[in-house]
Amino acid sequence: MRSMKNYIREPLRRGLLLALAAACLFCGGCGNGDGEEAEATPLLPTPSPTPAPQRGGEIRLPMPLNADITDPLQVNTEEMLSFFSLLYESLITIGPDGRLVAELAESWSGDESARVWTVTLRSGVKWHSGADLSAYDVTATFTRLKDLGASSYYAYEADKIESMRALDPLTLEITMKEGGYASLYALTFPIMEGGQPAATPVGTGPFMLESWSGEQARLVANEAWWKQRPYLDAITFLERDSNDTALASYRAGQLDMVPSSNTSVGSYRDDNTIVLDIMTQTAELLLINNTNANLRDINVRKALACALDRGQIISNIYMNRAQPCDVPIPPDSWVYDSASKVYDYNQARALELFAAAGWEQDPETGELEKDGRALSIRLLVNDSSDTTRREAAGLVADQLTDLGITVEVITAAHTLGETDSDYMQALQTGAYDLCLLGINLGRDCDLTSVMEPGGAAHYGNYSSPELTSLAQDVVSAKNETGYRQAAIAFQKAFVENLPFIVLYFRLNSVVYSSEIQGVTQVREPDIMYGVDQWYILSQD
């Protein structure tokens, strides 16, 4: 295959790496279960009282070059997603912990199938133009969203909805393609006045456009907002050609806040700058090719999970901007089950699990062998412009090599969005044993496309009727309680079956002036969540 590079990590010649664990560990996980002596709690200084929020002030953020401010349905950058979230609102929004939060919708109720929903809008909500919000604006927005098809950022949401009609100016009847509480996550697209873009965007949000020069946009607080007026008077977005340029502008005092995925932004932290690490929906995982008979053994898969020192990878490669997790549900989610964290780094347990699968270390070479054959693995990673994952793959290879596994790292060319790259061909044809990749997960916890054979995001040739059924149970649960229970049941079965190894969720950061207060609910992808509670610290 063209544009692919290989290099091999050979096990060191040595005796048995570690003695097998003396104690049996529960659930097939890797936790050591040892009691630890409690440390004395240090005395902390008495905190200074938090100053009361005050109105006033303006902050400056970056926006991309040649930004289109007319159409929130076709947003294509994170900066513009933040921009539009200040102007427009959705029927329902998603809180930082993943719960659904009423926004333009005041209430909703479903039929017995949880497929047909009656949604009641808030009364008295005004567009920035002064007109009243109505159900007809919502249906018009949905019609346009369907017409845009795959070109819209919200195509995933639109595809979940079968139809929508206004029963009266404040009531909607929405029919989903599939019944279930999770379908309500589809109602998070921005609502537009009349459903149409405008040269001067008109929304219902906490800020409204005051001016647009083509290079900068100034938004001012919406005095008629249906909630309490924001503390900030204005937010200005300034054009910058890259995130690096935006960070340099922050350093130069030209911007007050810059979101970034750069792993080195911790260097900006000082007495005047806060660097807030925030959870993302990007899970980094080791995909397992189940056509490899050795890797189909559950004990081998669990052994691999125990052999990986996630803490070392996170510290050395990601500069602590990742959080370990064993399931494809972010650890800050309200449906996350902390009991699913079972695969801690434990080489002794890994060797014990390998032994249960028939793999023993050769006393002279240190290689893991079974029936006279050494264990070797091809580890695939994409060779993109971002070297972080490639460096992480190298460290994964080192850690597996330390355990006696021969690892061949294969780097294949790939650019985001390519479907026929060398990397995608290798992934689709199964030219790997393990693949280190990132996957951006939806906030509705719909994992059916990952778990179902033939699903759009299903790789690795793994098939489990149990996990497929449990993933569907999450989607079809009819209420909030059932939804959470189904998600917990899925997580429990996932760590037992381990179809692939989740390593960690990536963290991004927000770099901002310490004068900005109230930034407590920020999370990807909604960087501006809770902006109405932000305020400037008084210098009086």
Coordinates of C-alpha atoms in Angstrom, one line a residue:
M1 CA 0.0 0.0 0.0
R2 CA 1.5 3.4 -1.0
S3 CA 2.6 6.1 1.5
M4 CA 2.8 3.7 4.4
K5 CA 5.7 3.4 6.8
N6 CA 6.5 0.6 9.1
Y7 CA 8.8 0.2 12.1
I8 CA 9.0 -2.7 14.5
R9 CA 9.4 -2.7 18.3
E10 CA 11.2 -5.9 19.4
P11 CA 10.8 -7.3 23.0
L12 CA 14.0 -7.0 25.2
R13 CA 15.9 -10.2 26.0
R14 CA 15.2 -10.7 29.6
G15 CA 13.5 -13.1 32.0
L16 CA 10.0 -12.9 33.3
L17 CA 9.1 -9.3 33.5
L18 CA 7.0 -9.3 36.6
A19 CA 5.7 -11.9 39.0
L20 CA 2.1 -12.8 38.5
A21 CA -0.3 -11.1 40.9
A22 CA -0.8 -13.1 44.0
A23 CA -4.3 -11.9 44.7
C24 CA -7.2 -12.6 42.4
L25 CA -8.7 -9.4 40.9
F26 CA -12.4 -9.0 40.5
C27 CA -14.4 -8.6 37.2
G28 CA -11.5 -9.4 35.0
G29 CA -10.3 -5.8 35.3
C30 CA -6.9 -4.5 36.3
G31 CA -7.4 -2.6 39.6
N32 CA -5.0 -3.7 42.3
G33 CA -7.6 -3.5 45.0
D34 CA -4.9 -2.8 47.7
G35 CA -5.8 -0.6 50.6
E36 CA -3.9 2.6 50.9
E37 CA -3.2 4.6 54.1
A38 CA -5.2 7.7 54.2
E39 CA -3.2 10.9 54.0
A40 CA -3.7 13.8 56.4
T41 CA -5.9 16.5 54.9
P42 CA -3.8 19.7 54.5
L43 CA -5.1 22.9 56.1
L44 CA -6.4 25.2 53.4
P45 CA -6.4 29.0 53.6
T46 CA -9.7 30.7 54.1
P47 CA -11.0 31.5 50.7
S48 CA -11.7 35.1 49.8
P49 CA -15.4 35.9 49.3
T50 CA -16.5 35.8 45.6
P51 CA -17.4 39.2 44.4
A52 CA -21.0 39.8 43.4
P53 CA -21.5 39.8 39.6
Q54 CA -21.9 43.3 38.0
R55 CA -23.2 44.4 34.7
G56 CA -20.8 45.9 32.2
G57 CA -17.7 45.2 30.2
E58 CA -16.8 43.6 26.9
I59 CA -14.8 40.6 25.9
R60 CA -13.0 39.8 22.6
L61 CA -12.9 36.3 20.9
P62 CA -11.5 35.1 17.6
M63 CA -13.5 34.2 14.5
P64 CA -12.2 32.7 11.2
L65 CA -11.3 34.6 8.1
N66 CA -14.2 35.2 5.6
A67 CA -16.8 34.1 8.1
D68 CA -20.4 33.7 6.9
I69 CA -22.5 35.2 9.6
T70 CA -25.8 34.8 7.7
D71 CA -26.6 31.1 8.3
P72 CA -26.3 29.1 11.5
L73 CA -27.4 25.9 9.9
Q74 CA -24.3 25.8 7.7
V75 CA -21.7 26.5 10.4
N76 CA -18.4 24.8 9.7
T77 CA -16.0 25.9 12.5
E78 CA -16.0 25.8 16.2
E79 CA -15.5 29.5 16.4
M80 CA -18.6 30.2 14.4
L81 CA -20.6 27.6 16.4
S82 CA -19.8 29.8 19.5
F83 CA -20.7 32.9 17.6
F84 CA -24.1 31.7 16.5
S85 CA -24.9 30.2 19.9
L86 CA -25.0 33.8 21.2
L87 CA -27.6 34.9 18.6
Y88 CA -29.8 31.8 18.1
E89 CA -31.4 29.3 20.4
S90 CA -32.9 25.8 19.9
L91 CA -36.0 24.2 21.3
I92 CA -33.9 22.1 23.7
T93 CA -30.3 22.6 24.6
I94 CA -27.8 20.2 26.2
G95 CA -26.4 21.0 29.6
P96 CA -22.7 20.4 30.5
D97 CA -23.4 17.0 31.9
G98 CA -25.4 15.9 28.8
R99 CA -28.9 16.4 30.2
L100 CA -31.6 17.9 28.1
V101 CA -32.5 21.5 29.2
A102 CA -35.6 23.4 28.1
E103 CA -34.8 26.5 26.0
L104 CA -37.3 27.8 23.5
A105 CA -39.5 24.8 24.4
E106 CA -41.1 25.2 27.7
S107 CA -42.3 21.6 28.0
W108 CA -42.7 18.4 26.0
S109 CA -44.6 15.1 26.3
G110 CA -44.5 11.9 24.3
D111 CA -47.1 9.3 23.3
E112 CA -46.7 5.7 24.5
S113 CA -44.2 4.9 21.8
A114 CA -42.1 8.1 22.6
R115 CA -42.1 8.7 18.9
V116 CA -44.7 11.5 18.6
W117 CA -43.9 14.5 20.8
T118 CA -46.1 17.5 21.7
V119 CA -43.9 20.5 22.3
T120 CA -45.1 23.7 23.9
L121 CA -43.1 26.9 23.2
R122 CA -42.4 29.6 25.7
S123 CA -44.8 32.5 25.4
G124 CA -43.5 36.0 25.1
V125 CA -40.2 35.1 23.4
K126 CA -39.1 37.9 21.0
W127 CA -36.9 37.9 18.0
H128 CA -34.2 40.6 17.9
S129 CA -36.5 42.2 15.3
G130 CA -39.2 42.6 18.0
A131 CA -41.6 40.0 16.4
D132 CA -42.9 37.1 18.5
L133 CA -41.4 33.6 18.1
S134 CA -44.0 31.1 16.8
A135 CA -44.2 27.5 16.0
Y136 CA -44.3 28.4 12.3
D137 CA -40.7 29.7 12.6
V138 CA -39.7 26.3 14.0
T139 CA -41.4 24.3 11.2
A140 CA -39.9 26.7 8.5
T141 CA -36.4 26.1 10.0
F142 CA -36.9 22.4 10.0
T143 CA -38.1 22.4 6.3
R144 CA -35.0 24.3 5.3
L145 CA -32.8 22.1 7.4
K146 CA -34.1 19.0 5.5
D147 CA -33.6 20.8 2.2
L148 CA -29.9 21.4 3.1
G149 CA -29.3 17.7 3.6
A150 CA -25.8 16.6 4.3
S151 CA -24.4 20.1 3.8
S152 CA -25.8 21.2 7.2
Y153 CA -23.8 20.9 10.4
Y154 CA -27.1 19.6 11.9
A155 CA -27.8 16.9 9.3
Y156 CA -27.5 14.2 12.0
E157 CA -30.3 15.9 14.0
A158 CA -32.5 16.4 10.9
D159 CA -32.2 12.8 9.9
K160 CA -33.7 11.7 13.3
I161 CA -36.9 13.7 12.6
E162 CA -39.6 12.4 10.3
S163 CA -42.0 15.3 10.4
M164 CA -43.0 18.4 12.2
R165 CA -46.2 20.5 12.2
A166 CA -47.5 23.5 14.1
L167 CA -50.8 22.8 15.9
D168 CA -51.1 26.5 16.9
P169 CA -48.7 29.4 17.3
L170 CA -47.2 27.9 20.5
T171 CA -47.6 24.2 20.0
L172 CA -45.7 21.7 17.8
E173 CA -46.3 18.0 17.0
I174 CA -43.0 16.3 16.1
T175 CA -42.8 12.8 14.8
M176 CA -39.4 11.0 15.1
K177 CA -38.2 8.3 12.9
E178 CA -37.6 6.1 15.9
G179 CA -39.3 6.3 19.3
G180 CA -37.3 7.0 22.4
Y181 CA -36.2 9.7 24.8
A182 CA -32.9 10.0 23.0
S183 CA -34.7 11.3 19.9
L184 CA -35.2 14.6 21.8
Y185 CA -31.5 15.3 21.3
A186 CA -32.4 16.0 17.7
L187 CA -34.2 19.2 18.7
T188 CA -31.0 21.1 19.4
F189 CA -30.6 22.9 16.1
P190 CA -30.9 26.7 16.0
I191 CA -34.3 28.2 15.2
M192 CA -34.3 31.0 12.6
E193 CA -37.0 33.7 12.0
G194 CA -39.0 32.4 9.1
G195 CA -36.4 29.7 8.7
Q196 CA -34.3 31.8 6.4
P197 CA -30.8 33.3 6.6
A198 CA -30.4 37.0 6.7
A199 CA -27.6 39.5 6.0
T200 CA -28.2 40.8 9.5
P201 CA -28.8 37.6 11.6
V202 CA -31.9 37.8 13.7
G203 CA -32.3 35.3 16.6
T204 CA -33.8 35.1 20.1
G205 CA -30.5 34.6 22.0
P206 CA -28.8 36.6 24.8
F207 CA -26.9 38.8 22.4
M208 CA -27.8 40.6 19.1
L209 CA -25.7 41.8 16.3
E210 CA -24.8 45.5 16.5
S211 CA -22.3 45.8 13.7
W212 CA -20.4 43.7 11.2
S213 CA -17.4 45.1 9.2
G214 CA -16.4 41.9 7.4
E215 CA -13.5 41.5 9.7
Q216 CA -15.1 41.9 13.1
A217 CA -18.6 41.5 14.6
R218 CA -19.8 43.2 17.7
L219 CA -22.7 41.7 19.6
V220 CA -24.5 43.5 22.4
A221 CA -26.6 42.2 25.2
N222 CA -30.3 41.6 24.3
E223 CA -32.3 43.8 26.7
A224 CA -35.5 41.9 25.8
W225 CA -34.2 38.4 26.3
W226 CA -36.7 36.0 27.8
K227 CA -34.2 35.2 30.6
Q228 CA -32.2 37.6 32.7
R229 CA -30.1 40.1 30.7
P230 CA -26.5 38.9 30.5
Y231 CA -24.0 40.7 32.7
L232 CA -21.6 41.5 29.8
D233 CA -22.5 44.5 27.7
A234 CA -20.9 43.2 24.5
I235 CA -18.8 40.5 22.9
T236 CA -16.6 41.3 19.9
F237 CA -15.4 38.6 17.5
L238 CA -12.2 39.5 15.6
E239 CA -10.8 37.7 12.5
R240 CA -7.8 35.5 13.0
D241 CA -6.3 33.1 10.4
S242 CA -5.5 30.3 12.8
N243 CA -5.7 29.2 16.4
D244 CA -2.0 29.9 16.7
T245 CA -2.5 33.4 15.6
A246 CA -5.4 33.8 18.0
L247 CA -3.2 32.6 20.9
A248 CA -0.5 35.1 19.9
S249 CA -3.2 37.8 19.8
Y250 CA -4.2 36.8 23.3
R251 CA -0.6 37.1 24.4
A252 CA -0.4 40.6 22.8
G253 CA -3.6 41.7 24.6
Q254 CA -5.8 41.9 21.5
L255 CA -8.1 39.0 22.6
D256 CA -9.5 38.1 26.0
M257 CA -10.5 34.5 25.4
V258 CA -9.3 31.8 23.0
P259 CA -10.6 28.2 22.9
S260 CA -7.9 25.8 21.8
S261 CA -7.1 22.1 21.2
N262 CA -3.4 22.8 21.4
T263 CA -1.8 20.5 24.1
S264 CA 0.8 23.1 25.0
V265 CA -1.5 25.9 26.1
G266 CA -0.8 25.2 29.8
S267 CA 2.2 27.5 29.3
Y268 CA -0.2 30.5 29.1
R269 CA -1.3 29.9 32.7
D270 CA -0.2 32.7 35.1
D271 CA -1.6 35.2 37.6
N272 CA -3.5 37.0 34.9
T273 CA -4.5 34.0 32.7
I274 CA -6.8 31.0 33.4
V275 CA -6.4 27.9 31.3
L276 CA -9.5 25.9 31.8
D277 CA -9.4 22.3 30.5
I278 CA -12.8 21.1 29.2
M279 CA -14.2 17.8 28.2
T280 CA -14.8 16.9 24.5
Q281 CA -16.8 14.2 22.8
T282 CA -13.6 12.8 21.2
A283 CA -12.7 9.3 22.4
E284 CA -9.3 7.9 21.6
L285 CA -9.5 4.1 21.3
L286 CA -7.7 1.0 20.2
L287 CA -9.7 -0.7 17.6
I288 CA -9.3 -4.5 17.6
N289 CA -9.4 -6.5 14.4
N290 CA -11.4 -9.5 15.4
T291 CA -10.4 -11.5 12.3
N292 CA -7.2 -12.1 14.2
A293 CA -7.8 -15.3 16.1
N294 CA -5.4 -14.3 18.9
L295 CA -7.3 -11.1 19.6
R296 CA -10.7 -12.7 19.6
D297 CA -9.8 -14.3 22.9
I298 CA -11.5 -12.1 25.6
N299 CA -8.5 -12.7 28.0
V300 CA -6.1 -11.3 25.4
R301 CA -8.2 -8.2 24.9
K302 CA -8.5 -7.6 28.6
A303 CA -4.7 -8.2 29.0
L304 CA -4.0 -5.5 26.4
A305 CA -6.2 -3.1 28.3
C306 CA -4.3 -3.8 31.5
A307 CA -1.0 -3.5 29.8
L308 CA -1.5 0.1 28.7
D309 CA -0.3 2.9 31.0
R310 CA -2.8 5.6 30.1
G311 CA -1.5 7.9 32.7
Q312 CA 2.0 7.9 31.0
I313 CA 0.4 8.6 27.6
I314 CA -1.8 11.4 28.9
S315 CA 1.1 13.0 30.8
N316 CA 3.9 12.6 28.2
I317 CA 1.9 13.0 24.9
Y318 CA -1.2 15.0 25.8
M319 CA 0.3 17.2 28.5
N320 CA -2.5 16.0 30.8
R321 CA -5.2 17.1 28.4
A322 CA -7.1 13.8 28.4
Q323 CA -9.1 11.8 30.9
P324 CA -9.0 8.0 31.2
C325 CA -12.1 6.1 30.5
D326 CA -13.0 2.5 29.7
V327 CA -16.4 3.1 27.9
P328 CA -17.5 5.2 24.9
I329 CA -19.4 7.5 27.1
P330 CA -17.6 10.6 28.5
P331 CA -16.9 10.5 32.2
D332 CA -18.6 13.8 32.8
S333 CA -21.9 12.6 31.4
W334 CA -24.9 12.1 33.7
V335 CA -25.3 8.6 32.4
Y336 CA -21.7 7.6 32.9
D337 CA -21.3 4.7 35.4
S338 CA -18.1 5.1 37.4
A339 CA -18.2 1.3 38.1
S340 CA -17.2 0.8 34.5
K341 CA -13.7 2.1 35.2
V342 CA -12.0 -1.3 35.7
Y343 CA -8.9 -1.4 33.4
D344 CA -6.2 0.3 35.4
Y345 CA -2.6 -0.1 34.4
N346 CA -1.4 -3.4 35.9
Q347 CA 1.3 -5.4 34.2
A348 CA 1.0 -8.4 36.6
R349 CA -2.7 -8.7 35.9
A350 CA -2.0 -8.4 32.2
L351 CA 0.5 -11.3 32.3
E352 CA -2.1 -13.3 34.3
L353 CA -4.7 -12.8 31.7
F354 CA -2.3 -13.6 28.9
A355 CA -1.4 -16.9 30.7
A356 CA -5.1 -17.7 30.9
A357 CA -5.2 -17.4 27.1
G358 CA -2.1 -19.7 26.8
W359 CA 0.5 -17.0 26.3
E360 CA 3.6 -17.2 28.6
Q361 CA 6.8 -15.2 28.6
D362 CA 9.9 -17.0 27.4
P363 CA 12.4 -17.0 30.3
E364 CA 15.3 -16.1 28.0
T365 CA 13.9 -13.7 25.4
G366 CA 11.0 -12.2 27.4
E367 CA 8.7 -12.8 24.4
L368 CA 5.1 -13.8 24.9
E369 CA 4.7 -17.2 23.2
K370 CA 2.1 -19.8 22.7
D371 CA 2.6 -23.2 21.1
G372 CA 6.1 -22.0 20.0
R373 CA 4.8 -18.8 18.3
A374 CA 5.6 -15.3 19.4
L375 CA 2.8 -12.8 19.8
S376 CA 3.1 -10.0 17.2
I377 CA 0.8 -7.1 16.5
R378 CA 0.4 -4.6 13.6
L379 CA -0.6 -1.2 15.1
L380 CA -2.1 1.2 12.5
V381 CA -2.3 5.0 13.0
N382 CA -3.0 7.8 10.5
D383 CA -0.1 10.0 9.4
S384 CA -1.9 13.3 9.5
S385 CA -0.5 16.8 10.1
D386 CA -1.3 16.4 13.8
T387 CA 1.5 14.3 15.2
T388 CA 0.0 13.8 18.7
R389 CA -1.8 10.5 17.9
R390 CA 1.2 9.2 16.0
E391 CA 3.4 9.9 19.0
A392 CA 0.8 8.2 21.3
A393 CA 1.0 5.1 19.0
G394 CA 4.7 5.0 19.5
L395 CA 4.3 5.0 23.3
V396 CA 1.6 2.3 23.1
A397 CA 4.0 0.2 21.1
D398 CA 6.7 0.7 23.7
Q399 CA 4.4 -0.4 26.5
L400 CA 3.3 -3.5 24.7
T401 CA 6.9 -4.3 23.8
D402 CA 7.8 -4.1 27.5
L403 CA 5.4 -7.0 28.0
G404 CA 7.0 -9.2 25.4
I405 CA 4.9 -8.4 22.3
T406 CA 6.5 -7.6 18.9
V407 CA 4.8 -4.5 17.6
E408 CA 4.9 -3.2 14.1
V409 CA 3.7 0.4 13.8
I410 CA 2.1 1.2 10.5
T411 CA 1.5 4.8 9.6
A412 CA -0.8 5.5 6.7
A413 CA -1.5 8.8 4.9
H414 CA -4.8 10.5 5.7
T415 CA -6.5 13.9 5.6
L416 CA -9.7 14.6 7.6
G417 CA -12.7 13.9 5.4
E418 CA -10.9 11.6 3.0
T419 CA -12.8 8.3 2.4
D420 CA -10.3 6.6 0.1
S421 CA -7.0 7.5 1.8
D422 CA -4.3 4.8 2.4
Y423 CA -5.4 4.9 6.1
M424 CA -9.1 4.3 5.3
Q425 CA -8.3 1.5 2.9
A426 CA -6.2 -0.2 5.5
L427 CA -9.0 0.2 8.0
Q428 CA -11.7 -1.1 5.6
T429 CA -9.6 -4.1 4.4
G430 CA -8.5 -5.1 7.9
A431 CA -4.7 -4.6 7.2
Y432 CA -4.0 -4.1 10.9
D433 CA -4.4 -5.9 14.3
L434 CA -4.9 -2.8 16.4
C435 CA -5.7 0.7 15.2
L436 CA -5.3 3.8 17.3
L437 CA -8.0 6.3 16.3
G438 CA -10.2 9.0 17.5
I439 CA -14.0 9.0 17.2
N440 CA -16.3 12.0 17.8
L441 CA -19.4 10.7 19.6
G442 CA -22.9 12.2 19.6
R443 CA -24.2 13.6 22.8
D444 CA -27.3 11.4 22.6
C445 CA -25.3 8.3 23.4
D446 CA -26.5 6.6 20.2
L447 CA -23.8 3.9 19.7
T448 CA -25.8 1.8 17.3
S449 CA -23.7 2.8 14.3
V450 CA -20.6 1.7 16.2
M451 CA -21.9 -1.6 17.6
E452 CA -24.1 -2.9 14.7
P453 CA -22.3 -4.9 12.0
G454 CA -22.7 -2.8 8.9
G455 CA -23.0 0.4 10.9
A456 CA -21.4 3.6 9.5
A457 CA -18.8 3.6 12.3
H458 CA -18.4 -0.1 12.7
Y459 CA -14.9 -1.4 12.2
G460 CA -13.0 -4.4 13.6
N461 CA -15.4 -7.2 12.5
Y462 CA -16.7 -7.5 16.0
S463 CA -20.2 -8.8 16.4
S464 CA -22.1 -9.2 19.7
P465 CA -25.9 -9.5 19.6
E466 CA -25.9 -8.6 23.3
L467 CA -24.1 -5.3 22.9
T468 CA -26.0 -4.5 19.7
S469 CA -29.3 -5.0 21.6
L470 CA -28.2 -3.0 24.6
A471 CA -27.1 -0.1 22.4
Q472 CA -30.5 -0.1 20.8
D473 CA -32.1 -0.2 24.2
V474 CA -30.4 3.2 25.0
V475 CA -31.9 4.7 21.9
S476 CA -35.4 3.3 22.4
A477 CA -35.8 3.9 26.1
K478 CA -39.0 5.9 26.5
N479 CA -38.1 8.2 29.4
E480 CA -35.2 9.8 31.2
T481 CA -35.0 7.1 33.9
G482 CA -35.1 4.2 31.4
Y483 CA -32.5 6.0 29.2
R484 CA -30.0 6.2 32.0
Q485 CA -30.6 2.6 33.1
A486 CA -30.1 1.4 29.6
A487 CA -26.8 3.4 29.3
I488 CA -25.5 1.9 32.5
A489 CA -26.5 -1.7 31.4
F490 CA -24.6 -1.1 28.1
Q491 CA -21.5 0.1 29.9
K492 CA -21.4 -2.9 32.2
A493 CA -21.7 -5.3 29.2
F494 CA -19.1 -3.3 27.3
V495 CA -16.3 -3.7 29.8
E496 CA -17.1 -7.4 30.1
N497 CA -17.0 -8.0 26.3
L498 CA -14.5 -5.3 25.4
P499 CA -15.1 -5.1 21.6
F500 CA -12.5 -2.4 21.5
I501 CA -10.4 -0.6 24.1
V502 CA -11.4 3.0 25.0
L503 CA -8.3 4.8 26.3
Y504 CA -9.3 8.3 27.2
F505 CA -11.4 11.3 26.2
R506 CA -9.6 14.3 24.8
L507 CA -9.7 17.6 26.7
N508 CA -9.5 20.9 25.0
S509 CA -8.8 24.2 26.7
V510 CA -10.1 27.8 27.0
V511 CA -7.4 30.4 27.6
Y512 CA -8.9 33.6 29.1
S513 CA -8.2 36.6 31.2
S514 CA -8.6 36.1 35.0
E515 CA -10.7 39.2 35.0
I516 CA -13.5 37.2 33.4
Q517 CA -15.5 35.4 36.1
G518 CA -18.4 32.9 36.1
V519 CA -17.0 30.6 33.4
T520 CA -18.0 27.4 35.2
Q521 CA -20.1 25.4 32.7
V522 CA -18.0 25.5 29.6
R523 CA -17.7 22.2 27.6
E524 CA -17.3 21.1 24.0
P525 CA -18.9 21.7 21.7
D526 CA -20.9 24.6 23.4
I527 CA -18.0 26.8 24.5
M528 CA -20.4 29.7 25.3
Y529 CA -22.8 27.7 27.5
G530 CA -23.8 29.9 30.5
V531 CA -22.4 33.1 29.0
D532 CA -25.2 35.1 30.6
Q533 CA -23.5 34.4 33.9
W534 CA -20.1 35.6 32.8
Y535 CA -19.0 39.0 34.2
I536 CA -15.9 41.2 34.4
L537 CA -14.2 41.4 37.8
S538 CA -14.4 44.9 39.1
Q539 CA -11.0 46.6 39.6
D540 CA -12.4 49.1 42.1

